Short mmCIF file of C-alpha atoms and ligand atoms in Angstrom, two decimals:
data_model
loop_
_atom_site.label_atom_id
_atom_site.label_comp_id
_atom_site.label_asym_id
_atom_site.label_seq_id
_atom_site.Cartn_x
_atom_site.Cartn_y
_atom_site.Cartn_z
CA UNK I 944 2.83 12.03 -8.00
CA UNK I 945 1.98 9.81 -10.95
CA UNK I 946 2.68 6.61 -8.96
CA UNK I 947 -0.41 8.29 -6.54
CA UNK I 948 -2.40 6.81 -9.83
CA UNK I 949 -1.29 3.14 -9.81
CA UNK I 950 -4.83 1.02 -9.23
CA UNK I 951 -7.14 3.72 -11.28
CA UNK I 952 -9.47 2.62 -13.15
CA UNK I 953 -11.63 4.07 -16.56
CA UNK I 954 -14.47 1.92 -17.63
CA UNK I 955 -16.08 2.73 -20.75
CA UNK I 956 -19.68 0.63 -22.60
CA UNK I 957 -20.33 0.43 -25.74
CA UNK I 958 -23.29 -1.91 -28.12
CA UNK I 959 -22.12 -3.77 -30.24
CA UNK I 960 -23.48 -2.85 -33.95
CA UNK I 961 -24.05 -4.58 -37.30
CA UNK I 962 -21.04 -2.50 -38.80
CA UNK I 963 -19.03 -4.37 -36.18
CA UNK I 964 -20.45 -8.15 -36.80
CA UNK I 965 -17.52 -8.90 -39.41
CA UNK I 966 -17.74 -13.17 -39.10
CA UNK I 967 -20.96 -15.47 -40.02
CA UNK I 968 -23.48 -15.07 -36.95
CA UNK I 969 -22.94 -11.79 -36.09
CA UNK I 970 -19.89 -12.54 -34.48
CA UNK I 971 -17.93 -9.86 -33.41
CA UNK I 972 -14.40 -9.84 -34.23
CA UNK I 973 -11.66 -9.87 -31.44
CA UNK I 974 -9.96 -6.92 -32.38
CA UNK I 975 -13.08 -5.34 -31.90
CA UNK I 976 -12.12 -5.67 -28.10
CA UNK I 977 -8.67 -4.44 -28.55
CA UNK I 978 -10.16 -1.21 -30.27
CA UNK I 979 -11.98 -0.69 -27.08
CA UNK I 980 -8.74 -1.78 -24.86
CA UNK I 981 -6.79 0.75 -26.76
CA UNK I 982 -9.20 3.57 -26.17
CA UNK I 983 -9.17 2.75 -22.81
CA UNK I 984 -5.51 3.19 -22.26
CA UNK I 985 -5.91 6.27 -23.78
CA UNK I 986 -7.89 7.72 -21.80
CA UNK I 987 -5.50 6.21 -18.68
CA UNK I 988 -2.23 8.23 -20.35
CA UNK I 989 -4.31 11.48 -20.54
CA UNK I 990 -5.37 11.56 -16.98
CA UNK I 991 -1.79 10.74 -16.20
CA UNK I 992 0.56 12.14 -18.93
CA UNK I 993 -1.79 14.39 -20.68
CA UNK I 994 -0.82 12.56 -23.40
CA UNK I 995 -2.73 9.72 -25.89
CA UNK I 996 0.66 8.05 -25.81
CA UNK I 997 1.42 5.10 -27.71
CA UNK I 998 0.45 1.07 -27.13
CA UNK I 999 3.45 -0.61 -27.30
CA UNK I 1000 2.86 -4.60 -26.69
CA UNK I 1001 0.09 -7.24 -24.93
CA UNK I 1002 1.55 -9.22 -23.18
CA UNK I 1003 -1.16 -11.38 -23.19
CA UNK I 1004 -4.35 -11.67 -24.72
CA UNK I 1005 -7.33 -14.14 -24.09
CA UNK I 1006 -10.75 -14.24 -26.09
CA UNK I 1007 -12.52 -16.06 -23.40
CA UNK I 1008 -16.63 -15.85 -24.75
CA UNK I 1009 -17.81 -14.56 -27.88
CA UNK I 1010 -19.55 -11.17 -28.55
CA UNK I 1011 -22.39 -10.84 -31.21
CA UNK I 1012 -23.70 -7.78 -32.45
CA UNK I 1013 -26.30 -6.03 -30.17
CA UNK I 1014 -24.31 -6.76 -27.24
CA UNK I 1015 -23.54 -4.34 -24.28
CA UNK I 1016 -19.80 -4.58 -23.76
CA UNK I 1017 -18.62 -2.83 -20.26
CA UNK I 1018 -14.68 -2.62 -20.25
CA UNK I 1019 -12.16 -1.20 -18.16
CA UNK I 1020 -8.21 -0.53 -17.44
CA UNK I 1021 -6.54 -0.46 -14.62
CA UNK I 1022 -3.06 0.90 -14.59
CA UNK I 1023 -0.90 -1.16 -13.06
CA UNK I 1024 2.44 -0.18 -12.77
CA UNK I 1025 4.67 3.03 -14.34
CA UNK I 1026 8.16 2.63 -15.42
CA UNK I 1027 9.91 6.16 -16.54
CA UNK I 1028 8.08 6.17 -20.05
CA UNK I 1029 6.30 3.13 -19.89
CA UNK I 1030 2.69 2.15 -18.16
CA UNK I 1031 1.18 -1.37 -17.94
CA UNK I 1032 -2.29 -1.35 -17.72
CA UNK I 1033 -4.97 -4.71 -17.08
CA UNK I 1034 -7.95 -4.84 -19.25
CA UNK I 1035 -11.30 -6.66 -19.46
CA UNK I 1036 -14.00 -6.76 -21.35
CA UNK I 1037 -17.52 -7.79 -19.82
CA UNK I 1038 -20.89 -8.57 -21.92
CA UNK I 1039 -23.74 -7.14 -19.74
CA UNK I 1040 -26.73 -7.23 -22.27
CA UNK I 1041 -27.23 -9.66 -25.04
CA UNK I 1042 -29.76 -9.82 -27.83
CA UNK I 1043 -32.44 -12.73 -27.41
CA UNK I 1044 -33.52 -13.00 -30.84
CA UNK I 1045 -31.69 -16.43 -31.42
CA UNK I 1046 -34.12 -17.76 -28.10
CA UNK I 1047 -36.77 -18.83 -30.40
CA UNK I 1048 -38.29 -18.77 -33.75
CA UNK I 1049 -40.87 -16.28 -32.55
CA UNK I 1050 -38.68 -13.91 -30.38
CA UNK I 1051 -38.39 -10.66 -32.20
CA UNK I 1052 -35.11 -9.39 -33.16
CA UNK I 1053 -35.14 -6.27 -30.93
CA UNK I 1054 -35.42 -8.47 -27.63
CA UNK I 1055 -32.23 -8.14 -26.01
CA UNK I 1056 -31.95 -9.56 -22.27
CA UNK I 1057 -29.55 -8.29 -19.35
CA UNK I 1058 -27.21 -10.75 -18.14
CA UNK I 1059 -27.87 -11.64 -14.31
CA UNK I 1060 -24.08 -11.67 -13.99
CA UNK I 1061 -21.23 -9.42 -16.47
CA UNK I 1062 -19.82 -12.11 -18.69
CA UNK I 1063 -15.81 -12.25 -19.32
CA UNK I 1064 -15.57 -12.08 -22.50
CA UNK I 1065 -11.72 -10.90 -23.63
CA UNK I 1066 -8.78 -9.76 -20.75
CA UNK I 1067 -5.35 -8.64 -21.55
CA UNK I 1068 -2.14 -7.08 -20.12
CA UNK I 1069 -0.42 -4.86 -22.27
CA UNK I 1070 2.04 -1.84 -22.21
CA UNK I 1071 2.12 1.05 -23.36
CA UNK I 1072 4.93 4.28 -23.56
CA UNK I 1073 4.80 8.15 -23.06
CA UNK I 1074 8.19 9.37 -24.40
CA UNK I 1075 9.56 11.47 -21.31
CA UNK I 1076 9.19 14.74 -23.40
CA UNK I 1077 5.38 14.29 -24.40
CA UNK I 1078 4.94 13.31 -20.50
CA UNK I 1079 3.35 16.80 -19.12
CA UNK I 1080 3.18 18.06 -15.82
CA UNK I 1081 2.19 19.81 -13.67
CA UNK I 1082 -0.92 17.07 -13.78
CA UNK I 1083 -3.29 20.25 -13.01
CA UNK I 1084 -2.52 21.75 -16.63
CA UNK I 1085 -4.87 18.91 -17.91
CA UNK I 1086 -6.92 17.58 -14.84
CA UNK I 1087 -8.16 21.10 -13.80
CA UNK I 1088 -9.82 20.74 -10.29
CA UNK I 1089 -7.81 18.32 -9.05
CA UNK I 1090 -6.22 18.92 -5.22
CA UNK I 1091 -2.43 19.18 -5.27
CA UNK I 1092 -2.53 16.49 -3.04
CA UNK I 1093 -2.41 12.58 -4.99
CA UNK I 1094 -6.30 12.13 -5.35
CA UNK I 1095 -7.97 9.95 -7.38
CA UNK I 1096 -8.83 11.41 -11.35
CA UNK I 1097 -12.50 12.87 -11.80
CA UNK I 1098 -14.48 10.82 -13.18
CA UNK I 1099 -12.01 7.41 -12.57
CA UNK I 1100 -12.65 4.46 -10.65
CA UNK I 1101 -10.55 3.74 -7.72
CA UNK I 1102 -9.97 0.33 -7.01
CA UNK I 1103 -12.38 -1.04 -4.60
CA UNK I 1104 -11.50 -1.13 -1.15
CA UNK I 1105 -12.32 -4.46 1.19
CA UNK I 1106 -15.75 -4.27 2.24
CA UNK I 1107 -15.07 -5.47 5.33
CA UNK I 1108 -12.64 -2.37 6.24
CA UNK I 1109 -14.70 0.50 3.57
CA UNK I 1110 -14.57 3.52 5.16
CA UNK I 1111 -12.48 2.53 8.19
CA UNK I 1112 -10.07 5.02 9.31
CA UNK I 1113 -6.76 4.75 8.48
CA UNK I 1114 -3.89 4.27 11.31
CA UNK I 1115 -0.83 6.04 9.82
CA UNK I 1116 2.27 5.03 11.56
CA UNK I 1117 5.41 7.67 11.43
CA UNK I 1118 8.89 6.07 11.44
CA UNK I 1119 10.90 8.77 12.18
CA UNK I 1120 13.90 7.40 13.27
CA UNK I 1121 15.26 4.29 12.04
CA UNK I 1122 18.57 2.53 12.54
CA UNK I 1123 20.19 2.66 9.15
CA UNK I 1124 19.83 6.06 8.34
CA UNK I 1125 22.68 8.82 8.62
CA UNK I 1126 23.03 12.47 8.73
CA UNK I 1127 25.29 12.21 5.77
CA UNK I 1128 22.42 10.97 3.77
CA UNK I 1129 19.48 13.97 5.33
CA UNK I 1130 19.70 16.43 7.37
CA UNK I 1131 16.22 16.05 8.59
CA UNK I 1132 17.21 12.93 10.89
CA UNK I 1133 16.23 13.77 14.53
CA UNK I 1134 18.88 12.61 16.77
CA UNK I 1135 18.22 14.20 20.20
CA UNK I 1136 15.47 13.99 21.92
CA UNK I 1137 14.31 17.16 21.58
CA UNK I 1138 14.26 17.06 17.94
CA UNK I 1139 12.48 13.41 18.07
CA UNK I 1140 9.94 14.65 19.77
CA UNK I 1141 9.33 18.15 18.06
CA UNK I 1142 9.02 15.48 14.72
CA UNK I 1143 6.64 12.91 16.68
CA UNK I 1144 4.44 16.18 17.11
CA UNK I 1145 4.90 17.48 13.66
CA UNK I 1146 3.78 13.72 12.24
CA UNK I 1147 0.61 13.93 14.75
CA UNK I 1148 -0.09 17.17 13.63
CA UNK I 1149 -0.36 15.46 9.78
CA UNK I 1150 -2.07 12.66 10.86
CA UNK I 1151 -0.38 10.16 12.73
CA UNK I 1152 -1.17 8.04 15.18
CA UNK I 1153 1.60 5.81 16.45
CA UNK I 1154 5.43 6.90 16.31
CA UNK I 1155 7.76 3.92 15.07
CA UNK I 1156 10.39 4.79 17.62
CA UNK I 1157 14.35 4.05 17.42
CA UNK I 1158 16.72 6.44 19.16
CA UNK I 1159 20.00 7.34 18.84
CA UNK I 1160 23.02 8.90 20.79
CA UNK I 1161 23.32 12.74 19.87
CA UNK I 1162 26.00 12.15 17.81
CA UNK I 1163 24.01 9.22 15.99
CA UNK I 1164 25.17 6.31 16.79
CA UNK I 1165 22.03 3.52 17.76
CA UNK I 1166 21.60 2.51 20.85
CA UNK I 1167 18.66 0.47 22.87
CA UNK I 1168 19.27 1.59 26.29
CA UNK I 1169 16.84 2.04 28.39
CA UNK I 1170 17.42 5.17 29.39
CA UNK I 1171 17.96 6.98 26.26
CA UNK I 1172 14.90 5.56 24.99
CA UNK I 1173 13.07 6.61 28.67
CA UNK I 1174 14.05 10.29 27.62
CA UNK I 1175 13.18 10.16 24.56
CA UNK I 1176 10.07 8.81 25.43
CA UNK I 1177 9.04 11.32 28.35
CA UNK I 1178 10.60 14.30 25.74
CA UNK I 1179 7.66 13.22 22.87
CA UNK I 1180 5.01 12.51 25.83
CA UNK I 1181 5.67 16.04 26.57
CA UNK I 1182 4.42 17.23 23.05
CA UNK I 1183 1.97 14.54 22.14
CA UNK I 1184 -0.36 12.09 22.88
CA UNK I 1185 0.98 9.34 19.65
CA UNK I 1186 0.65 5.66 20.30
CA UNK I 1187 4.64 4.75 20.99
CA UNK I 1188 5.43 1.66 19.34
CA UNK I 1189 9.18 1.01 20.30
CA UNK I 1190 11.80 -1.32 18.35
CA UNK I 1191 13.02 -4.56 19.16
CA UNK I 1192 14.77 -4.83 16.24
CA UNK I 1193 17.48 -2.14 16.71
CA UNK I 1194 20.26 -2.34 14.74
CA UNK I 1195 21.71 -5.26 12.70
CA UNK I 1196 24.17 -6.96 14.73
CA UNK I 1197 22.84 -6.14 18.23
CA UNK I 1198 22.10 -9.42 20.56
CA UNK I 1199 18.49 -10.25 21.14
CA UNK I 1200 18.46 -8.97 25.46
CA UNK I 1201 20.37 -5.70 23.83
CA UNK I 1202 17.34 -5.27 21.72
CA UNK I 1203 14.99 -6.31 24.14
CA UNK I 1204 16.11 -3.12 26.19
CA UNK I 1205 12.89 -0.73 25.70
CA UNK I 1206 10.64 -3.09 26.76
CA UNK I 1207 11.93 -1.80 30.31
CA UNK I 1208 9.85 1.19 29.79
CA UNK I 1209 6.97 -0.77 29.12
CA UNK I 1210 6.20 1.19 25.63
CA UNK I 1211 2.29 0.60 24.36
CA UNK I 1212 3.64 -1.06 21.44
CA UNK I 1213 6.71 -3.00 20.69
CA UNK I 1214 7.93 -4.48 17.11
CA UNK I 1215 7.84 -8.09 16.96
CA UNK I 1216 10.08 -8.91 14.10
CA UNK I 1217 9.14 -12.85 12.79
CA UNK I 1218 12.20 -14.29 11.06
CA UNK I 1219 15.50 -13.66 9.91
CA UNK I 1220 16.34 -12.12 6.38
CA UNK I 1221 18.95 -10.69 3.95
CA UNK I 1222 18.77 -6.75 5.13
CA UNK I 1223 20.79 -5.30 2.25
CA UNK I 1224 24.21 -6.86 2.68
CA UNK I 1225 23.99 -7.76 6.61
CA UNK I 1226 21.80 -10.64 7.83
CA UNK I 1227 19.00 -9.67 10.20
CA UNK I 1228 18.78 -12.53 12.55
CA UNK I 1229 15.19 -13.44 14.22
CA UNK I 1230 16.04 -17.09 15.12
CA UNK I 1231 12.45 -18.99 15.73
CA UNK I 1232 14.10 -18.87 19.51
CA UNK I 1233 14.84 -15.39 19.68
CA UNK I 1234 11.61 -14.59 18.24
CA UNK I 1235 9.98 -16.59 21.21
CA UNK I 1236 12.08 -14.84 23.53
CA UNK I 1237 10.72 -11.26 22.77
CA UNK I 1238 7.33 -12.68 22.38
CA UNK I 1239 7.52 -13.07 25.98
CA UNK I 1240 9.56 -10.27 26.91
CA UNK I 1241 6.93 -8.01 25.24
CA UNK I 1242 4.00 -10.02 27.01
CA UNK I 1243 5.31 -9.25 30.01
CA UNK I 1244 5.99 -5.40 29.41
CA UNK I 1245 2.45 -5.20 28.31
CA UNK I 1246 3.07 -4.11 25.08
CA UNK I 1247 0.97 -4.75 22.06
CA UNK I 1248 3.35 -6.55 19.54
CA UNK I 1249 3.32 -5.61 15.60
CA UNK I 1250 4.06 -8.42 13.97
CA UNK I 1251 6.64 -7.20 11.08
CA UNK I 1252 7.04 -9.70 8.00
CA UNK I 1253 9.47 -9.50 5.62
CA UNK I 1254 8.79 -12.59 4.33
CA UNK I 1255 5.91 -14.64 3.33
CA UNK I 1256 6.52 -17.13 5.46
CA UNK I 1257 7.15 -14.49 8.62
CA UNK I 1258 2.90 -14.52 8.67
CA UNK I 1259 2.20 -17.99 9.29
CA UNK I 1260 5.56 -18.09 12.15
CA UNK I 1261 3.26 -14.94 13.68
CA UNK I 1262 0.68 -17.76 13.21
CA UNK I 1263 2.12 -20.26 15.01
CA UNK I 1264 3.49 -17.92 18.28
CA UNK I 1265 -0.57 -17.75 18.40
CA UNK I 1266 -1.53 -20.95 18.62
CA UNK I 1267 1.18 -21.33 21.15
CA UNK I 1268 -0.33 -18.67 23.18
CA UNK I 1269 3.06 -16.41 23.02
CA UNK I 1270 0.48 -13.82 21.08
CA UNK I 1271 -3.02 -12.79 21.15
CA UNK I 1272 -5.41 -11.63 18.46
CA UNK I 1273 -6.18 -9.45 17.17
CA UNK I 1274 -2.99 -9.77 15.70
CA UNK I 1275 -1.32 -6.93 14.11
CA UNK I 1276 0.48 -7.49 10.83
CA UNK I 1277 2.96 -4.95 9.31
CA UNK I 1278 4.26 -5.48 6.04
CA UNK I 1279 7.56 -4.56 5.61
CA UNK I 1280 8.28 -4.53 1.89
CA UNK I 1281 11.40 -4.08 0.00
CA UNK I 1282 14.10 -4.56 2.09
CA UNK I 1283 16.81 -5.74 -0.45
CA UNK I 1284 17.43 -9.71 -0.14
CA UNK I 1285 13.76 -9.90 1.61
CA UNK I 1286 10.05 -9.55 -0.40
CA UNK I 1287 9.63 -6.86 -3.16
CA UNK I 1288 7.71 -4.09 -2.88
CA UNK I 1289 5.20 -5.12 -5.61
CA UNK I 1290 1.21 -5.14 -5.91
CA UNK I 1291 1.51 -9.04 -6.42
CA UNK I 1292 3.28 -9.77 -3.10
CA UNK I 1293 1.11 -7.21 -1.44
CA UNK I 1294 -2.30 -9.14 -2.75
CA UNK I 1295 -0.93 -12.14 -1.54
CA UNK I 1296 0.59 -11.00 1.79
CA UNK I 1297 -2.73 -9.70 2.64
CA UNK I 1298 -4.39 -13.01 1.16
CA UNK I 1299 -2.74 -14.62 4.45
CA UNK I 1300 -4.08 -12.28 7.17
CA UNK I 1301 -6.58 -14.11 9.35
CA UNK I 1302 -10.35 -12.04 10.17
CA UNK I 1303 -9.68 -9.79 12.85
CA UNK I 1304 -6.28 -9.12 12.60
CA UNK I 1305 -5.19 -5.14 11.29
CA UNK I 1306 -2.22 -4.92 8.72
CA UNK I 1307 -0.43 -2.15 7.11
CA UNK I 1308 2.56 -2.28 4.85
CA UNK I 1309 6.25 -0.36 5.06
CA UNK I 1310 7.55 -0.12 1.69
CA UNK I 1311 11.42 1.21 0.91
CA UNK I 1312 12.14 4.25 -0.48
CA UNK I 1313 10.73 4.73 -3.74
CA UNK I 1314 7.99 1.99 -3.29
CA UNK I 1315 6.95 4.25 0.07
CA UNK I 1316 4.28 5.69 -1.66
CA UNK I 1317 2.95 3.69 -4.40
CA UNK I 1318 2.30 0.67 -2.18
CA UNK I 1319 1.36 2.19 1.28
CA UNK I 1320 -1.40 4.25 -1.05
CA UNK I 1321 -2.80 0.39 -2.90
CA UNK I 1322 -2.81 -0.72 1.01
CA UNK I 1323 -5.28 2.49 1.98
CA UNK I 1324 -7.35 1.35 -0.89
CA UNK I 1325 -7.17 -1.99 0.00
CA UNK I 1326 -8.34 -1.43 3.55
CA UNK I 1327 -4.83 -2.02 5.45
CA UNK I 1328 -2.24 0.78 7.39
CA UNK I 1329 0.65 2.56 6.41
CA UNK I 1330 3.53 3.31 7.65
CA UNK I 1331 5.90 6.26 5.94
CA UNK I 1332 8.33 8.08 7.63
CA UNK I 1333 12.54 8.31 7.06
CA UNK I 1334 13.21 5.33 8.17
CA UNK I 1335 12.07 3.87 5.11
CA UNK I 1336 12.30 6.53 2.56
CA UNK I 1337 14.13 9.97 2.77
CA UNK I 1338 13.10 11.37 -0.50
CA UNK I 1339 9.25 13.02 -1.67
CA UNK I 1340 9.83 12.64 -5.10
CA UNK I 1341 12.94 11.97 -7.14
CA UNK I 1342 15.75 13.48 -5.90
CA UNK I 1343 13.89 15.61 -3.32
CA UNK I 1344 14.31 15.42 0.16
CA UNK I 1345 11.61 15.27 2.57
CA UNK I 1346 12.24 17.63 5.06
CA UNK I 1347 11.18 15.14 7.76
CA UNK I 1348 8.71 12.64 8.28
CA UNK I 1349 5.71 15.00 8.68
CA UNK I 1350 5.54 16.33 4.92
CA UNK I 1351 5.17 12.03 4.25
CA UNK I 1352 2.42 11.66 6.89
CA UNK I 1353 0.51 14.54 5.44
CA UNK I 1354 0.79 12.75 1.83
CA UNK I 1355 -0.13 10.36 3.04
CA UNK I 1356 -3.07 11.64 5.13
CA UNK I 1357 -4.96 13.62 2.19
CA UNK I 1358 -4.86 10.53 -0.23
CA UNK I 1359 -6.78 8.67 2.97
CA UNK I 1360 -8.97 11.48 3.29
CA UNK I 1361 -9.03 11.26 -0.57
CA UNK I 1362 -10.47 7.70 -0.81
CA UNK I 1363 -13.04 8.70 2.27
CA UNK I 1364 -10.80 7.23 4.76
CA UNK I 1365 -10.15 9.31 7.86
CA UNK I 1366 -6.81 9.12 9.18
CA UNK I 1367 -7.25 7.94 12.84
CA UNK I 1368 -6.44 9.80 15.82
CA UNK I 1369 -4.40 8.01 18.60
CA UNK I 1370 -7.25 7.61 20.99
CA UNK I 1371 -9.55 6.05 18.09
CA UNK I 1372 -6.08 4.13 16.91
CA UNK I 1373 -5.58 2.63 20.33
CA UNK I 1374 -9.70 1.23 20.02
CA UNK I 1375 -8.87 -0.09 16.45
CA UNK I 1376 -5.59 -2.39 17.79
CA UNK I 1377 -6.63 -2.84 21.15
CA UNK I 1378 -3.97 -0.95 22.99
CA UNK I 1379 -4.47 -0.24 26.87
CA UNK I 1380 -5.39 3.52 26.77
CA UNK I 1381 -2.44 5.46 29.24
CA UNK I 1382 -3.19 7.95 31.73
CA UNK I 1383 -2.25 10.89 30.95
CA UNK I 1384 1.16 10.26 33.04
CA UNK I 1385 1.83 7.96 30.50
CA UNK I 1386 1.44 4.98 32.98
CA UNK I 1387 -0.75 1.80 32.07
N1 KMH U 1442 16.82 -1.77 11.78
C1 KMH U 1442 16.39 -3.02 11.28
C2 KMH U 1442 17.51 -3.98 11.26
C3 KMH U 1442 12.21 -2.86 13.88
O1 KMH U 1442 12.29 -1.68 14.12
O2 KMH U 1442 11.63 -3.67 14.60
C4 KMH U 1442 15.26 -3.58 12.05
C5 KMH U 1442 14.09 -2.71 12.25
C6 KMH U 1442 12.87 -3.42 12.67
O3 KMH U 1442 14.08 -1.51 12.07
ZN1 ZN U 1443 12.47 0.08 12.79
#
């Protein structure tokens, strides 16, 4: 639930007084700012420990513009990231309003001026600890008023979304299946196709719009027939109206055509996968010729690809099937982070993933297991999709099961709603990607 936090932000302003001015000048000394920084992360452990914890190293420090006294200093915190006891948190310190007596010999000393722009004045990264047993929960004990669900603290600012994609709905993507997974590991894996379907519906029901679909034999084992994946299909058509977004990228060892197999049923969507990667200790081979091959193969079925990256360097080969016409924008990007041997599942790779997505094109991110729902959450705040489901990550919180991919959707869902996103419905999901509505026989 804490990780639900990661990207807050407290912001706290303050003048600058003579009592501070401790150098010739009225200059203000630098710890000055760290006495503000440390009240800051303060307040950051309260509203997620309930606890003043304790500051426990910067990292770094920078004094970038001096501060005098009579200045307006705006500063905030953002938490970055939370270990098991320890939280690392970004600071800065902005001058907003300065004093003007030093303009001229006549100014009086009370003129004070606001800056056109906040001035950087002092930034840091440091770290600081909640000792497991001074860590309280549940959160509500100290936040009283806040929905069970992961919204943002009263009173805290949420990192700012894109204003390009502020307040557009979210497309939440359900991957319900996956390849990898076993019974042995949850018993909540749907296997037949009754059971996929009866989970498709459940994930619609929490907000879903698109099912990420593998299928397996009843007694698990994967398969990308045609006909398995026709039943399963016609099985979840019967319950719900999802977008079905079929994989070509099966199971790890499979031969491209094998993979290429639901593509017969001419699914709305189809999985693009753009390169070849470490997947755990197996390779997942997407030579730049196979990769061509199902470009085509899902032109012709009329699918919408989504483009998954693993990579960095999967985004600009989705690129380059573009500008050799294999693809079409608006392209559709997913993410897929933390795979072991491939991209972390970090807010750095994220940022810069995201720096690479050309205007126009939609993007969403599929983080692994514990990373699920830190990192699908900073890519609803920063205006991109996410996909949750099993196939990534079969636990809610440590240790606990989900019991299917519905209870993830729905998490996922109210922290949307939370940050005034709505999640989108299929029919408003198929405008947002430019999918070929169906008729209602599931025909396009
Ligand atoms: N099972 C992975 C090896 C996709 O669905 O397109 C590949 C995968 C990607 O799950
Ligand atoms: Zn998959």
């Amino acid at each position: 639930m804490g990780a639900a936090m990661i990207g807050t932000k407290v912001a706290l302003r303050m003048r600058m007084s003579a009592n501070d001015a401790h150098y010739a000048g009225d200059l203000v000394d630098g710890a000055r700012m760290l006495a503000l920084f440390g009240d800051l992360a303060t307040e950051l452990l309260i509203r997620l420990d309930g606890d003043e914890g304790l500051f426990r190293a910067y990292e770094r420090v920078e004094f970038v513009a001096p501060v005098f006294a009579g200045d307006f200093i705006e500063a905030t915190a953002e938490l970055l990231t939370i270990g098991r006891t320890s939280r690392q948190i970004r600071f800065e310190a902005f001058k907003v309003i300065t004093s003007a007596r030093e303009r001229s010999a006549d100014t009086p000393p009370s003129a004070a001026d606001v800056l056109p722009e906040p001035l950087l004045v002092a930034r840091a990264i440091g770290t600081c600890v909640v000792p497991s047993a001074l860590q309280r929960k549940p959160r509500e004990l100290y936040m009283p008023g806040l929905p069970a669900g992961p919204a943002p603290s009263p009173g805290a600012i949420v990192t700012p979304v894109d204003s390009a994609s502020d307040r557009e709905d979210v497309i939440l993507t359900a991957a319900i299946v996956g390849a990898e997974l076993t019974r042995a590991e949850t018993p909540h894996l749907p296997l037949t196709p009754e059971e996929v379907a009866r989970e498709a519906a459940r994930c619609r029901d929490a907000g879903a719009a698109v099912i990420h679909l593998h299928v397996r034999t009843n007694a698990g084992a994967n398969t990308q027939s045609a006909e398995r994946f026709a039943n399963v299909i016609e099985a979840i058509r019967a319950r719900c109206d999802c977008i079905i977004q079929t994989s070509t990228g099966g199971a790890v060892g499979m031969s491209i055509e094998e993979r290429a197999g639901p593509l017969a049923c001419r699914p709305e969507m189809a999985t693009l996968n753009c390169g070849t990667i470490n997947f755990g200790d197996d390779v997942f081979v997407n030579t730049r010729q196979d990769i061509r091959k199902m470009a085509k193969a899902i032109a012709l079925a009329g699918a919408l690809p989504e483009l998954e990256c693993y990579e960095v360097g999967h985004v600009e080969e989705a690129l380059s099937l573009e500008r050799e016409g294999l693809i079409a924008a608006p392209l559709a990007f997913q993410f897929v982070l933390g795979v072991r041997g491939a991209i972390p599942a970090r807010e750095d790779t994220l940022f810069f993933l995201r720096s690479l997505v050309p205007r126009g094109a939609t993007w969403g991110v599929a983080a692994m297991g514990r990373a699920q729902q830190p990192l699908t959450e900073l890519a609803m705040r920063l205006g991109g999709h996410a996909r949750v489901g099993l196939e990534d990550n079969i636990y809610m919180s440590r240790g606990v099961l989900a019991e299917g991919s519905a209870p993830l959707v729905a998490r996922a869902a109210a922290y949307a709603r939370a940050l005034g996103r709505e999640p989108a419905d299929p029919e408003r999901a198929r405008k947002m990607l430019g999918v070929a509505p169906r008729d209602a026989a599931g025909a396009r």
